[in-house]
Short mmCIF file of C-alpha atoms and ligand atoms in Angstrom, two decimals:
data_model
loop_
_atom_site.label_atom_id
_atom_site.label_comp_id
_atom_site.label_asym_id
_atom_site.label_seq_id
_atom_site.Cartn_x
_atom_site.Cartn_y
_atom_site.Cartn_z
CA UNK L 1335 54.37 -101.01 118.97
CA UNK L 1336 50.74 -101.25 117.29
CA UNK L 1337 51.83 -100.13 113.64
CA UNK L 1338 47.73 -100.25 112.88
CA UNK L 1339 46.93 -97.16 110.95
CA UNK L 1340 44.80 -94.94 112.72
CA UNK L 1341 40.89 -94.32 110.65
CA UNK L 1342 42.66 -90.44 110.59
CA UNK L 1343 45.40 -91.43 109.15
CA UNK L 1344 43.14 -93.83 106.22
CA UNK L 1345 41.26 -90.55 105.81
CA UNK L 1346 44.35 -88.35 105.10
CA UNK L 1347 45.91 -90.97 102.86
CA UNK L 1348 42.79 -90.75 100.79
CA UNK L 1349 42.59 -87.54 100.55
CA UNK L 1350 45.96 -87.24 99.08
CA UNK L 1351 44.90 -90.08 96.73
CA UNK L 1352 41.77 -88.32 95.55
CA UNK L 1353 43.98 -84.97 95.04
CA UNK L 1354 46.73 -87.12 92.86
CA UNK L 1355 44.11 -88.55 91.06
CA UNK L 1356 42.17 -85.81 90.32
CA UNK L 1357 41.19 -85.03 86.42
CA UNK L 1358 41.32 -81.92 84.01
CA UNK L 1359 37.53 -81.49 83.59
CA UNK L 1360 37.88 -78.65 81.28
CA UNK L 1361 35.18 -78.99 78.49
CA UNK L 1362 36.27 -79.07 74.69
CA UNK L 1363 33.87 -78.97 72.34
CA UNK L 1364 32.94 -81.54 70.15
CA UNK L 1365 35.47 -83.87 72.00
CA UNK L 1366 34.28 -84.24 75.84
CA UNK L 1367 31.38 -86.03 75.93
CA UNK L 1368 27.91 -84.20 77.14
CA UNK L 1369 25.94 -87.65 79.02
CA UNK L 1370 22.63 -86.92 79.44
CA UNK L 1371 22.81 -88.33 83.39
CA UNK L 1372 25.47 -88.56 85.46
CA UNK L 1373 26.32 -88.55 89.21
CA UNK L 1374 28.43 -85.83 91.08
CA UNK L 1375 30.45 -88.32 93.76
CA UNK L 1376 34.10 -86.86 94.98
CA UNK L 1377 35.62 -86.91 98.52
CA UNK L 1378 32.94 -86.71 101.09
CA UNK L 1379 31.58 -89.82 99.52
CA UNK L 1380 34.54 -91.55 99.09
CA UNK L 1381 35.40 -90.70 102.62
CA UNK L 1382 32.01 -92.20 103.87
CA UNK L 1383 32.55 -95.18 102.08
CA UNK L 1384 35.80 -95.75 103.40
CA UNK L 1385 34.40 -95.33 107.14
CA UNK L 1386 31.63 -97.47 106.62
CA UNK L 1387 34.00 -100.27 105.27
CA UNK L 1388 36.27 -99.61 107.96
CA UNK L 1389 33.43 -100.34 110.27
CA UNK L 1390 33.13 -103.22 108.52
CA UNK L 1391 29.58 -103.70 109.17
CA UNK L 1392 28.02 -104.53 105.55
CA UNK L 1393 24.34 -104.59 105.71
CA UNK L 1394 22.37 -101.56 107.43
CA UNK L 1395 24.12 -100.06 110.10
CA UNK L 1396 24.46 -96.63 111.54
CA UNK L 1397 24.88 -94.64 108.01
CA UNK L 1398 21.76 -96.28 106.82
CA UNK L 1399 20.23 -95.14 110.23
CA UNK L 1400 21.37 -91.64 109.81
CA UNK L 1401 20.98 -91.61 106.24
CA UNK L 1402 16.84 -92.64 106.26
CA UNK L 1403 16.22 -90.27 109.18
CA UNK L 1404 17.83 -87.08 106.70
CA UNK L 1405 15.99 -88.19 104.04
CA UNK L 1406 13.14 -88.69 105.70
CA UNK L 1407 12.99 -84.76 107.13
CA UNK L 1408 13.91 -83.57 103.74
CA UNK L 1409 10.98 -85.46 102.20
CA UNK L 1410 8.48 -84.12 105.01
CA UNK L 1411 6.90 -86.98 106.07
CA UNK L 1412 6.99 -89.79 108.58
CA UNK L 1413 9.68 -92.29 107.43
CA UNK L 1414 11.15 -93.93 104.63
CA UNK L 1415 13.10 -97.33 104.67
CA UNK L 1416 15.73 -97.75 101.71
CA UNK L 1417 15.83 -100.59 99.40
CA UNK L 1418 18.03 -101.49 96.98
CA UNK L 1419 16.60 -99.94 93.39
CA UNK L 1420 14.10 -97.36 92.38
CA UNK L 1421 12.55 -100.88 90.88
CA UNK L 1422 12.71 -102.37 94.44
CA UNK L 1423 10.89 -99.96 95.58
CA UNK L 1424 7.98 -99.51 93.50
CA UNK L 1425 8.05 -103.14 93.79
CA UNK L 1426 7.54 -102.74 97.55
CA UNK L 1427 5.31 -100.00 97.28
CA UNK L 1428 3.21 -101.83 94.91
CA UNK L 1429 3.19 -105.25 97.13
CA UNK L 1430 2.41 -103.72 99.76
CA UNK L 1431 -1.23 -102.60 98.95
CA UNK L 1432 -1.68 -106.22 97.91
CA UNK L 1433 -0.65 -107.60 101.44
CA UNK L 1434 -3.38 -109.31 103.55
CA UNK L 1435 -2.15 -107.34 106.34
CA UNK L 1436 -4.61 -104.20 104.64
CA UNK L 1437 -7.66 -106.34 105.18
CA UNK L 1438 -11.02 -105.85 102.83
CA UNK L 1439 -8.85 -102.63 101.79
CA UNK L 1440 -5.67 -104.68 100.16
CA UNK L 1441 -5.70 -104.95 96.65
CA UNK L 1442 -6.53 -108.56 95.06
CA UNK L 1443 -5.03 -109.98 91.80
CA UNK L 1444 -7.30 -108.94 88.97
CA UNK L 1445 -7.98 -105.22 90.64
CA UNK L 1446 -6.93 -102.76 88.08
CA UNK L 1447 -4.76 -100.01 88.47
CA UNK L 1448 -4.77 -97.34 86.60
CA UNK L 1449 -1.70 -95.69 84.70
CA UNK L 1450 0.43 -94.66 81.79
CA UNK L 1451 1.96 -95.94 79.59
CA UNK L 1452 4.91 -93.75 78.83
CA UNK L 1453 7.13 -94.35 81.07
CA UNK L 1454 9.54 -96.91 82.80
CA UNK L 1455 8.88 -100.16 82.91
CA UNK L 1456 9.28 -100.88 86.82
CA UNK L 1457 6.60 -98.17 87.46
CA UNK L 1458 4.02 -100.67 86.08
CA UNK L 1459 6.04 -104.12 86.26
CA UNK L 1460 4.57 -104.71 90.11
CA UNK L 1461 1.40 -104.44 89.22
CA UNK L 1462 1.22 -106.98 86.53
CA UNK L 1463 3.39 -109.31 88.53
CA UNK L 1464 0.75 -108.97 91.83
CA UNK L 1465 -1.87 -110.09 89.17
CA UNK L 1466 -3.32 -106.86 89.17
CA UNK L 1467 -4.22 -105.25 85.79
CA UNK L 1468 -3.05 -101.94 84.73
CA UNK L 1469 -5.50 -99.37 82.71
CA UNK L 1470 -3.50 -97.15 80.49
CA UNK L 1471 -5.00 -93.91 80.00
CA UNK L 1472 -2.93 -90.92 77.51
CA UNK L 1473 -0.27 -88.40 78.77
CA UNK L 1474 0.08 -84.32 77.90
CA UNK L 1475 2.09 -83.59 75.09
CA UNK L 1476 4.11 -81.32 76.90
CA UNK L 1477 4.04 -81.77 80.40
CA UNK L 1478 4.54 -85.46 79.33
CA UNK L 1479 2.45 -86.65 82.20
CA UNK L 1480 -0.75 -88.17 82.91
CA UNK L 1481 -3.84 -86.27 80.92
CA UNK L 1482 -6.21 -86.09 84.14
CA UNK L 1483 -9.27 -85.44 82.20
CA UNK L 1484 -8.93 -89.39 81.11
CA UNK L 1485 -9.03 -90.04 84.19
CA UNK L 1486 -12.75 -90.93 84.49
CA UNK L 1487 -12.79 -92.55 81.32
CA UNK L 1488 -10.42 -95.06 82.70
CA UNK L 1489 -12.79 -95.82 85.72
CA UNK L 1490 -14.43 -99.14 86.11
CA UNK L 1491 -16.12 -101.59 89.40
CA UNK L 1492 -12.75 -102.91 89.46
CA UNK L 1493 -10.29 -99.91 89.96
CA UNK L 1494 -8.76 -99.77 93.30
CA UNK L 1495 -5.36 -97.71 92.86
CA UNK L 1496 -3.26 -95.00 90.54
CA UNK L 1497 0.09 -95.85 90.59
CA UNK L 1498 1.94 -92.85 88.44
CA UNK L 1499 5.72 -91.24 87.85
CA UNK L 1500 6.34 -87.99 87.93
CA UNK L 1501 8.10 -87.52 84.59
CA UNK L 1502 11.63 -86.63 84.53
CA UNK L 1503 11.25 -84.40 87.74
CA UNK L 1504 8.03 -82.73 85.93
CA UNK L 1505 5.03 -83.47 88.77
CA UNK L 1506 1.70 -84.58 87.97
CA UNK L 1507 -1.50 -82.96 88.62
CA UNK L 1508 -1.38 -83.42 92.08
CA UNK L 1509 -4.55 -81.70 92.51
CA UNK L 1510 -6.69 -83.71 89.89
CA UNK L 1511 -5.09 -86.97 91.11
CA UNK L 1512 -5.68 -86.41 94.65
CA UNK L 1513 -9.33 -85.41 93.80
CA UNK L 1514 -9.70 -88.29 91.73
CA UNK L 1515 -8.28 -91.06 94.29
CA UNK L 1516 -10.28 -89.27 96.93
CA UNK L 1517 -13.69 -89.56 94.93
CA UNK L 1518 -13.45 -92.78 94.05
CA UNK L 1519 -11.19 -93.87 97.82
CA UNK L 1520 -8.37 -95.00 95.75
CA UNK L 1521 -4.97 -96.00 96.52
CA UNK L 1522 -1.98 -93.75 95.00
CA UNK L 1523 1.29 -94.55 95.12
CA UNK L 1524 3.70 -91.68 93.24
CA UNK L 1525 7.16 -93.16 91.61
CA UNK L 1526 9.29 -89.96 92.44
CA UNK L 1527 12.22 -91.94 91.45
CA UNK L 1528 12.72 -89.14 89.00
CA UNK L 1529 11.60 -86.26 90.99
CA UNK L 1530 13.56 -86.33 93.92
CA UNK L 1531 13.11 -82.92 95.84
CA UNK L 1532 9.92 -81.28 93.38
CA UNK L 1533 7.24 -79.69 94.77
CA UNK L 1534 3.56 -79.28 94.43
CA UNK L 1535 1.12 -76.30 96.05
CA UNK L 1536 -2.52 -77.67 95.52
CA UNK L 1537 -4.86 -74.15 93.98
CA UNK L 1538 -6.01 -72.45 97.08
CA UNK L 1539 -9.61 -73.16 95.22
CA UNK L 1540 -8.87 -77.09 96.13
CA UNK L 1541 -10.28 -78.03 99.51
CA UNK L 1542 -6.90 -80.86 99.36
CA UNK L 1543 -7.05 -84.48 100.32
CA UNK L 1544 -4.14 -86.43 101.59
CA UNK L 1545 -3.41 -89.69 101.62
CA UNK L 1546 -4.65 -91.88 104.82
CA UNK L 1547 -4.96 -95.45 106.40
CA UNK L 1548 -9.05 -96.68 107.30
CA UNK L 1549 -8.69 -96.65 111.43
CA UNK L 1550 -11.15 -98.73 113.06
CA UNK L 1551 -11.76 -101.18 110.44
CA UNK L 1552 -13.54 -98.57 108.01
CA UNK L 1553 -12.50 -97.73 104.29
CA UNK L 1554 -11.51 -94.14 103.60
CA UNK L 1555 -8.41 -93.75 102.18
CA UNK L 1556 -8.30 -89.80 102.32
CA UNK L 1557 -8.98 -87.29 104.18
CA UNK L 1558 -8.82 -83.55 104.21
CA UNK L 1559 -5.63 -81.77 104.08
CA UNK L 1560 -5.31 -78.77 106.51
CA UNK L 1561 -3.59 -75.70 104.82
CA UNK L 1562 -0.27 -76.33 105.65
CA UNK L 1563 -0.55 -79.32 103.85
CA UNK L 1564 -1.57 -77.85 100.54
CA UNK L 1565 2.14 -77.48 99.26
CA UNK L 1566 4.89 -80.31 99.75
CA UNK L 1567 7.45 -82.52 98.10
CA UNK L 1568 5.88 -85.21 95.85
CA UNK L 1569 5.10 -88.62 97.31
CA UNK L 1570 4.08 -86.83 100.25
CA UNK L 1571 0.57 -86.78 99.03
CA UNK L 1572 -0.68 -90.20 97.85
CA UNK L 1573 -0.25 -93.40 100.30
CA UNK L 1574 3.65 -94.21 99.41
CA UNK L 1575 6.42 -92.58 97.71
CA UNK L 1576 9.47 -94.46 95.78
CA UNK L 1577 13.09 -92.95 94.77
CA UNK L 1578 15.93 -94.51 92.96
CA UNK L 1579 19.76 -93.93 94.02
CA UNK L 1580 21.11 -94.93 90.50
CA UNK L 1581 23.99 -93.16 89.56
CA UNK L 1582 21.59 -91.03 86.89
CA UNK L 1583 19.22 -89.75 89.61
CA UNK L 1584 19.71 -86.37 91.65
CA UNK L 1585 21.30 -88.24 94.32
CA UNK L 1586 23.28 -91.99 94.14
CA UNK L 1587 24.18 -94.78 96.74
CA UNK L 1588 25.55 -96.59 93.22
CA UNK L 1589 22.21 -98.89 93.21
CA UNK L 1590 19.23 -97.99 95.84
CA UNK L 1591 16.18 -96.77 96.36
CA UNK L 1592 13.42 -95.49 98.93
CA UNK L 1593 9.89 -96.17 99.81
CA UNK L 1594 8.56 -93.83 102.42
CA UNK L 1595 5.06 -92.70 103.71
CA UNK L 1596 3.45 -90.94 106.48
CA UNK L 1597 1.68 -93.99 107.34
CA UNK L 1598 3.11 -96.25 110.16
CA UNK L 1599 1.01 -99.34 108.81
CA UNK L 1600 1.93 -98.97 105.71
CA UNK L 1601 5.61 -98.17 106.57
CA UNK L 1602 5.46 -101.61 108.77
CA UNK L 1603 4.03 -103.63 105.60
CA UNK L 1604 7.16 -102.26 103.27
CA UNK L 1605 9.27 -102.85 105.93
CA UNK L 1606 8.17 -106.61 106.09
CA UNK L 1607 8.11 -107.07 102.43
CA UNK L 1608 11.79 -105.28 102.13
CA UNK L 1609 12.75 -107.97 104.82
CA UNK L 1610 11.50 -111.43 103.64
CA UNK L 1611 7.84 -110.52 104.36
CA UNK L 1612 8.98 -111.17 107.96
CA UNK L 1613 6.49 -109.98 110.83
CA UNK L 1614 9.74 -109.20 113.21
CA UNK L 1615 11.00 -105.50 112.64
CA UNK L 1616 14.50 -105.84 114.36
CA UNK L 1617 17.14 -103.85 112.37
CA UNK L 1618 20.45 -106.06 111.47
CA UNK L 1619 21.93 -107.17 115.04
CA UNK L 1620 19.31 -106.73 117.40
CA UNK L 1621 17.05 -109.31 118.87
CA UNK L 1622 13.85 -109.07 120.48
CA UNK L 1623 12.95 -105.14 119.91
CA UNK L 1624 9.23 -106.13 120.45
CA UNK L 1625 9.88 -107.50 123.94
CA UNK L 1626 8.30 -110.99 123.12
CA UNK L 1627 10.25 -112.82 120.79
CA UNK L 1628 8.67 -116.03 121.97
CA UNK L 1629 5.37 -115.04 122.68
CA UNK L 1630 3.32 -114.64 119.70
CA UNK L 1631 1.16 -116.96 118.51
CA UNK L 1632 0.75 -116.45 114.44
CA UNK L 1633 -0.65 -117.97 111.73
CA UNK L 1634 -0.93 -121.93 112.79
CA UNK L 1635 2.43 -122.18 114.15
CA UNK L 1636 2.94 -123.83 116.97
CA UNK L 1637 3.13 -121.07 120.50
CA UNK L 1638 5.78 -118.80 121.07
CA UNK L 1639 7.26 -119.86 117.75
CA UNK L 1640 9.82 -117.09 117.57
CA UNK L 1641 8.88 -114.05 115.95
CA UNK L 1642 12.35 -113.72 113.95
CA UNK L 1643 10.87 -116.53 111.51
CA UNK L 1644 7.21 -115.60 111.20
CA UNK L 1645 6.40 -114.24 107.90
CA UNK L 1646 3.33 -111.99 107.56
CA UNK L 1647 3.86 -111.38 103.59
CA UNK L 1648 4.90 -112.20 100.68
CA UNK L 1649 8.60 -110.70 101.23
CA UNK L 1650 12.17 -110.09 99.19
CA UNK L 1651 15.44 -109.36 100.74
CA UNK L 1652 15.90 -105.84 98.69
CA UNK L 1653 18.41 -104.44 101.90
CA UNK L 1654 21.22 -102.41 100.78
CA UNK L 1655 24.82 -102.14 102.55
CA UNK L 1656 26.04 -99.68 104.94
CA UNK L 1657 28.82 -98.04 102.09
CA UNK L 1658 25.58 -97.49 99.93
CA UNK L 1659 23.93 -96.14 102.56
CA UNK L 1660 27.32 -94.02 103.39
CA UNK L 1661 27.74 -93.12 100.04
CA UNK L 1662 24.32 -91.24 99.84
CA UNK L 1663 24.41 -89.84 103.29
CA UNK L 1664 26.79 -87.92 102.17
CA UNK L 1665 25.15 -86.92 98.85
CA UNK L 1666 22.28 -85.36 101.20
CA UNK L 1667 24.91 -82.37 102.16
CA UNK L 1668 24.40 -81.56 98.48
CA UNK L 1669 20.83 -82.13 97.60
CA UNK L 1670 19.99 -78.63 97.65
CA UNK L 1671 22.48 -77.44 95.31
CA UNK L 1672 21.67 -80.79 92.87
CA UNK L 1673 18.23 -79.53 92.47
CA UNK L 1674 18.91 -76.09 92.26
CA UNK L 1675 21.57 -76.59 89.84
CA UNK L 1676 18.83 -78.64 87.96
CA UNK L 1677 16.45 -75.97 87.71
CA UNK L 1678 19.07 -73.67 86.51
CA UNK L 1679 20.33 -75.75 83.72
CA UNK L 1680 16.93 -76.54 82.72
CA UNK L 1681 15.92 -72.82 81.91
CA UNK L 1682 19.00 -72.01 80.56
CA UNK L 1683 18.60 -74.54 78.24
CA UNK L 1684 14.52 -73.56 77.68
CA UNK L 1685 15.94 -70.00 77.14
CA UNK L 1686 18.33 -71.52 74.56
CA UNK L 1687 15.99 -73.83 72.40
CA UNK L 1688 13.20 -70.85 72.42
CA UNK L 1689 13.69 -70.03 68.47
CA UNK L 1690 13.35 -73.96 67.79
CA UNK L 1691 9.72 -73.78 68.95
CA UNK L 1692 9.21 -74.03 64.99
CA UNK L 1693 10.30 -77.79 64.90
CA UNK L 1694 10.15 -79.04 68.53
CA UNK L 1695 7.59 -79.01 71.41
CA UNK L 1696 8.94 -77.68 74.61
CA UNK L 1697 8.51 -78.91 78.10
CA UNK L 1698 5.90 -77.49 80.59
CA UNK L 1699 6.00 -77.44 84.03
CA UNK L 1700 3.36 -78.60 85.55
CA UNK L 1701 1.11 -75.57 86.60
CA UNK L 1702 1.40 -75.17 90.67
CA UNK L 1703 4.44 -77.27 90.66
CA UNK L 1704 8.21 -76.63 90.99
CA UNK L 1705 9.95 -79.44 89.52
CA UNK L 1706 13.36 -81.27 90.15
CA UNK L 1707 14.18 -81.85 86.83
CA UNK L 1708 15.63 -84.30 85.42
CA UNK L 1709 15.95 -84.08 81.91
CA UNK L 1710 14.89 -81.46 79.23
CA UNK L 1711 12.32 -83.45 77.14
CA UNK L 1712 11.40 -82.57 73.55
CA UNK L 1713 9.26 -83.53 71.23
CA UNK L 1714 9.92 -83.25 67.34
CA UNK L 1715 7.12 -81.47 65.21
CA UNK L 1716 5.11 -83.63 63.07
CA UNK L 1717 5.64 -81.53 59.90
CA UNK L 1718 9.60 -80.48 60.22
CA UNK L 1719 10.49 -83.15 57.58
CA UNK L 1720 13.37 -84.66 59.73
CA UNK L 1721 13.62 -87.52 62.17
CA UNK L 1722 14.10 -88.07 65.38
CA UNK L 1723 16.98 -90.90 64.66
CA UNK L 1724 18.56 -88.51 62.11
CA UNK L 1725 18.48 -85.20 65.20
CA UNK L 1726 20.03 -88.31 67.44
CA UNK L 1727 22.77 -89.48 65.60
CA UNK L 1728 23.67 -86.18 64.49
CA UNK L 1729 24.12 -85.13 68.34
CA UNK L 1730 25.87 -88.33 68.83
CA UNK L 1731 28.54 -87.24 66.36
CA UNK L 1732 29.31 -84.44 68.41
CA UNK L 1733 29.35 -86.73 71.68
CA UNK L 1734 25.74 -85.48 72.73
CA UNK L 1735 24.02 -88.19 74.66
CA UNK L 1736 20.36 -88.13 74.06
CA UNK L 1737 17.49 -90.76 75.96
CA UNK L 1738 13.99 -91.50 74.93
CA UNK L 1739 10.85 -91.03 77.09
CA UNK L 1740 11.66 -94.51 78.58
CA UNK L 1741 9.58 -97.23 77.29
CA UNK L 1742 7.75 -94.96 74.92
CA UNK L 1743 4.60 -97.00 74.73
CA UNK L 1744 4.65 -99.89 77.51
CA UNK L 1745 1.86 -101.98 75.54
CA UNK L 1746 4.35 -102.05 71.98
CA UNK L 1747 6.48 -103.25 74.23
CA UNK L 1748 7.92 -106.98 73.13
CA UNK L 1749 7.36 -108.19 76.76
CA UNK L 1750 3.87 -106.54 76.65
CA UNK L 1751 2.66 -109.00 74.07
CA UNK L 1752 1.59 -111.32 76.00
CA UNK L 1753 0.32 -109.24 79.56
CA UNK L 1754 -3.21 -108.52 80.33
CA UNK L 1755 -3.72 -104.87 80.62
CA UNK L 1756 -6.72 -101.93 79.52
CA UNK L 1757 -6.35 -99.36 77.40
CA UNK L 1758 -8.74 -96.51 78.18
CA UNK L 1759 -9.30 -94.01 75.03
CA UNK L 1760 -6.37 -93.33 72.54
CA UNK L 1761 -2.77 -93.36 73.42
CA UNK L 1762 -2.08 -90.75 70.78
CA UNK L 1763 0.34 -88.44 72.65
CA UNK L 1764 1.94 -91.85 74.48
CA UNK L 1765 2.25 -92.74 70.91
CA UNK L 1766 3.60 -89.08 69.85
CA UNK L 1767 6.26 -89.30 72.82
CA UNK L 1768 7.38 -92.90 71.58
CA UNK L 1769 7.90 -92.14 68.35
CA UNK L 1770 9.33 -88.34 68.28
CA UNK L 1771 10.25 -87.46 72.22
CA UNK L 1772 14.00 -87.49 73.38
CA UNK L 1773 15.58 -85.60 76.26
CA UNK L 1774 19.21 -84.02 76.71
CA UNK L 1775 20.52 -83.55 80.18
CA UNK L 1776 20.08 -80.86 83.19
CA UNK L 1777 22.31 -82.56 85.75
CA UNK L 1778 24.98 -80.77 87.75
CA UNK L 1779 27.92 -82.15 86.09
CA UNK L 1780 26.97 -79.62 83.32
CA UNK L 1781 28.17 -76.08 82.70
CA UNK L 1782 26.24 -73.65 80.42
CA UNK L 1783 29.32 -73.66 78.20
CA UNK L 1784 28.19 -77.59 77.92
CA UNK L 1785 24.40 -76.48 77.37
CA UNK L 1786 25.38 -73.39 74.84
CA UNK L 1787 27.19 -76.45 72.96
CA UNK L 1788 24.47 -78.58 73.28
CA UNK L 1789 21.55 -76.03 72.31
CA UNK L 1790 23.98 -74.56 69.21
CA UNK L 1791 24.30 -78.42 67.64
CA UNK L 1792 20.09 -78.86 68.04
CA UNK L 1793 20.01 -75.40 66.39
CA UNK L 1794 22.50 -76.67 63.46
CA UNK L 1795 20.53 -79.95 62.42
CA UNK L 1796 17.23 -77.24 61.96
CA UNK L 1797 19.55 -75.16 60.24
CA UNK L 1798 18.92 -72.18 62.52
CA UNK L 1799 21.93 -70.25 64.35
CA UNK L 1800 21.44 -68.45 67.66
C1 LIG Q 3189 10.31 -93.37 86.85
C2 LIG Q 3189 11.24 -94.48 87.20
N1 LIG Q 3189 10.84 -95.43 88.06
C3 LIG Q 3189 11.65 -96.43 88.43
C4 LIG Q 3189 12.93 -96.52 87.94
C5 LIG Q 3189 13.81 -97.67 88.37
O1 LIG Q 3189 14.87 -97.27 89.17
P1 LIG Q 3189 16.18 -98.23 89.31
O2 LIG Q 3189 16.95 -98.10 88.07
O3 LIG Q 3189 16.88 -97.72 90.50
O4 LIG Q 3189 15.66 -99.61 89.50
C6 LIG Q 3189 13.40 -95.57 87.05
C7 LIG Q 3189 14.79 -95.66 86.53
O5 LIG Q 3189 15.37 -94.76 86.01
C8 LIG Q 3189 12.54 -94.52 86.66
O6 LIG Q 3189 12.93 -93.59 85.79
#
């Protein structure tokens, strides 16, 4: 008698697990902690995960399959490959404009790129280690994204690309940005590693670029966007798009990431660079998906050298596993309700801190975006005679977790010491942000009894009850 549990029987045991172990996640004040991140995981992801072990295939497999072609329709464009961090990806997005495969359009090391400086590090990390240079140009105080009228000011013979975040879910000005690149046929790659799911409608007084490849051996890197194209997610306008699955972002796989594009080239390139810089695209398993594994003749290698070992770039292994991939396919069934639950939180909360407008800047959407938030950035006043630390460990007390804008400033930081980079025009908002920005958190682990707490404690330290 075959006593081998059936995967039914697995998925009922686990089920009863998950119900035994499940926790009293009622909220008491001052004594459940409020994190400013977190990820939402319960049974359909544990479930996945179990099936994908139980398959017992480990690297990319038929979840990872699934899982790119779901996020690629949710993203709107033409495919996305995952890697394994938000860091990875930018990493491959970056890379990739630097691979020979672009011809007189790839970038070269000493190209400059411009960008900002508050932010995360990884955003900006590729380009330095590429040998390109990046040209930091000032953010908006309260948007806490790129300043597009700096734009120009930044500009020099050498810039080739804008590689930019869109701040804690918050978009950029797609429309400037887009205008800008397209002027001046630059390459834009937008870090949505933050901003899974936010959306952008260019003014109907833009005529619109997109993002494009040169066909034909020419140079143009945009071209007009038809009307439908005016509104989309972000990273569906400039020439690659990044996300990151870590556990803080709207949706997890544990570690992971995303590049995707609507360019097949490009898509090819990441690909390659994702898998060793190899010039083969077989997934995990298959041989010979081109037809002539031992046909080409590449590089000097000898003929028919076979294509599985023929490495067109400079390439990583940043592949994830099948139970990552599991793990976030079934975090797409609740994307919608993430982001929504997102945007609710984060004007509850706006509604909430309104009388502290006295003593703290608050956040502005991006005009003609809807963002995916994810934080509540604020800024402290300059003349409210507190300090940030003091507001910060006075939330900490009360189990409050708090995060600053990142990096702050990327050039005071230690590492930046010795890096070649530009700075065009003042950094005084980056510098603003560094010194008095923090953000509290939207995500949908959080109740409005947690934001009420949250926004009642801020309203304490100014001395001002709601
Ligand atoms: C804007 C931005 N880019 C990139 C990353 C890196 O993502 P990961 O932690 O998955 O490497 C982060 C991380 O939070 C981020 O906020």
């Amino acid at each position: 008698m075959d006593n081998t549990p059936s995967r039914d029987a697995i998925h009922r045991a686990v089920s009863q697990y998950i119900a035994d172990a499940a926790q009293d996640n009622t909220f008491i004040p001052g004594q459940t902690p409020i994190p400013p991140s977190g990820k939402v995981v319960g049974e359909p992801e544990i479930q996945a995960m179990i099936d994908a072990s139980l398959d017992a295939w480990l690297t990319t497999g038929r979840f990872n399959a699934e899982f790119e072609a779901r996020l690629t329709a949710f993203l709107g464009v033409e495919r996305s490959i995952t890697v394994n961090s938000g860091s990875s990806a930018n990493l491959v997005a970056v890379s990739s404009l630097f691979s020979p495969q672009l011809g007189k359009n790839a970038l070269r090391p000493g190209d400059e790129v411009i960008t900002v400086a508050a932010g995360f590090p990884t955003t900006v990390n590729p380009v330095i280690q590429n040998g390109g240079c990046p040209v930091f140009i000032d953010i908006s105080r309260d948007t806490y994204n790129i300043d597009a009228s700096q734009l120009n000011a930044a500009l020099s013979p050498k810039t080739r690309a804008v590689v930019l975040a869109h701040t804690l879910g918050n978009p950029f000005d797609l429309a400037a940005v887009t205008r800008f690149c397209a002027e001046h046929n630059l390459w834009l790659i937008e870090d949505c590693c933050d901003a899974l799911g936010a959306r952008y409608t260019l003014p109907e007084e833009e005529a619109g670029w997109r993002a494009t490849l040169p066909e034909n051996g020419g140079d143009t890197l945009w071209r007009r966007a038809d009307p439908a194209e005016h509104s989309g997610k972000v990273g569906s306008f400039g020439h690659l798009g990044t996300l990151s699955f870590y556990p803080a972002h709207h949706i997890t796989m544990g570690e992971g990431g995303a590049v995707f594009s609507s360019n097949p080239q490009l898509m090819r390139i990441a690909e390659s660079i994702r898998d060793w810089g190899r010039d083969c695209w077989c997934p995990p398993g298959k041989d010979n998906t081109c037809g002539k594994r031992f046909c080409w003749k590449l590089g000097d290698l000898p003929e028919g050298y076979d294509h599985k070992y023929v490495y067109s770039n400079l390439g990583y292994n940043l592949k994830i596993t099948d139970m990552q991939a599991a793990c976030a396919l079934a975090q797409m069934d609740r994307l919608p309700g993430f982001i929504e639950a997102r945007q609710r939180n984060f004007a509850y909360l706006s509604e909430r801190l309104a009388p502290l407008e006295e003593f703290l800047i608050m956040p502005c959407a991006t005009p003609c975006s809807q963002p995916s938030w994810f934080g509540f950035p604020l800024t402290l006043k300059k003349d409210t005679g507190t300090h940030r630390l003091d507001l910060l460990r006075y939330l900490e007390q009360y189990h409050i977790g708090t995060r600053l804008l990142f990096a702050g400033n990327l050039t005071r930081q230690p590492y930046f010491a010795t890096r070649h980079f530009r700075v065009a025009g003042a950094l005084s908002n980056t510098d603003t942000a560094a010194e008095s920005a923090f953000w509290v958190g939207v995500w949908p682990g959080l109740s409005e009894a947690h934001l009420d707490y949250v926004a009642d404690r801020i309203g304490e330290f100014f001395g001002v009850g709601f």
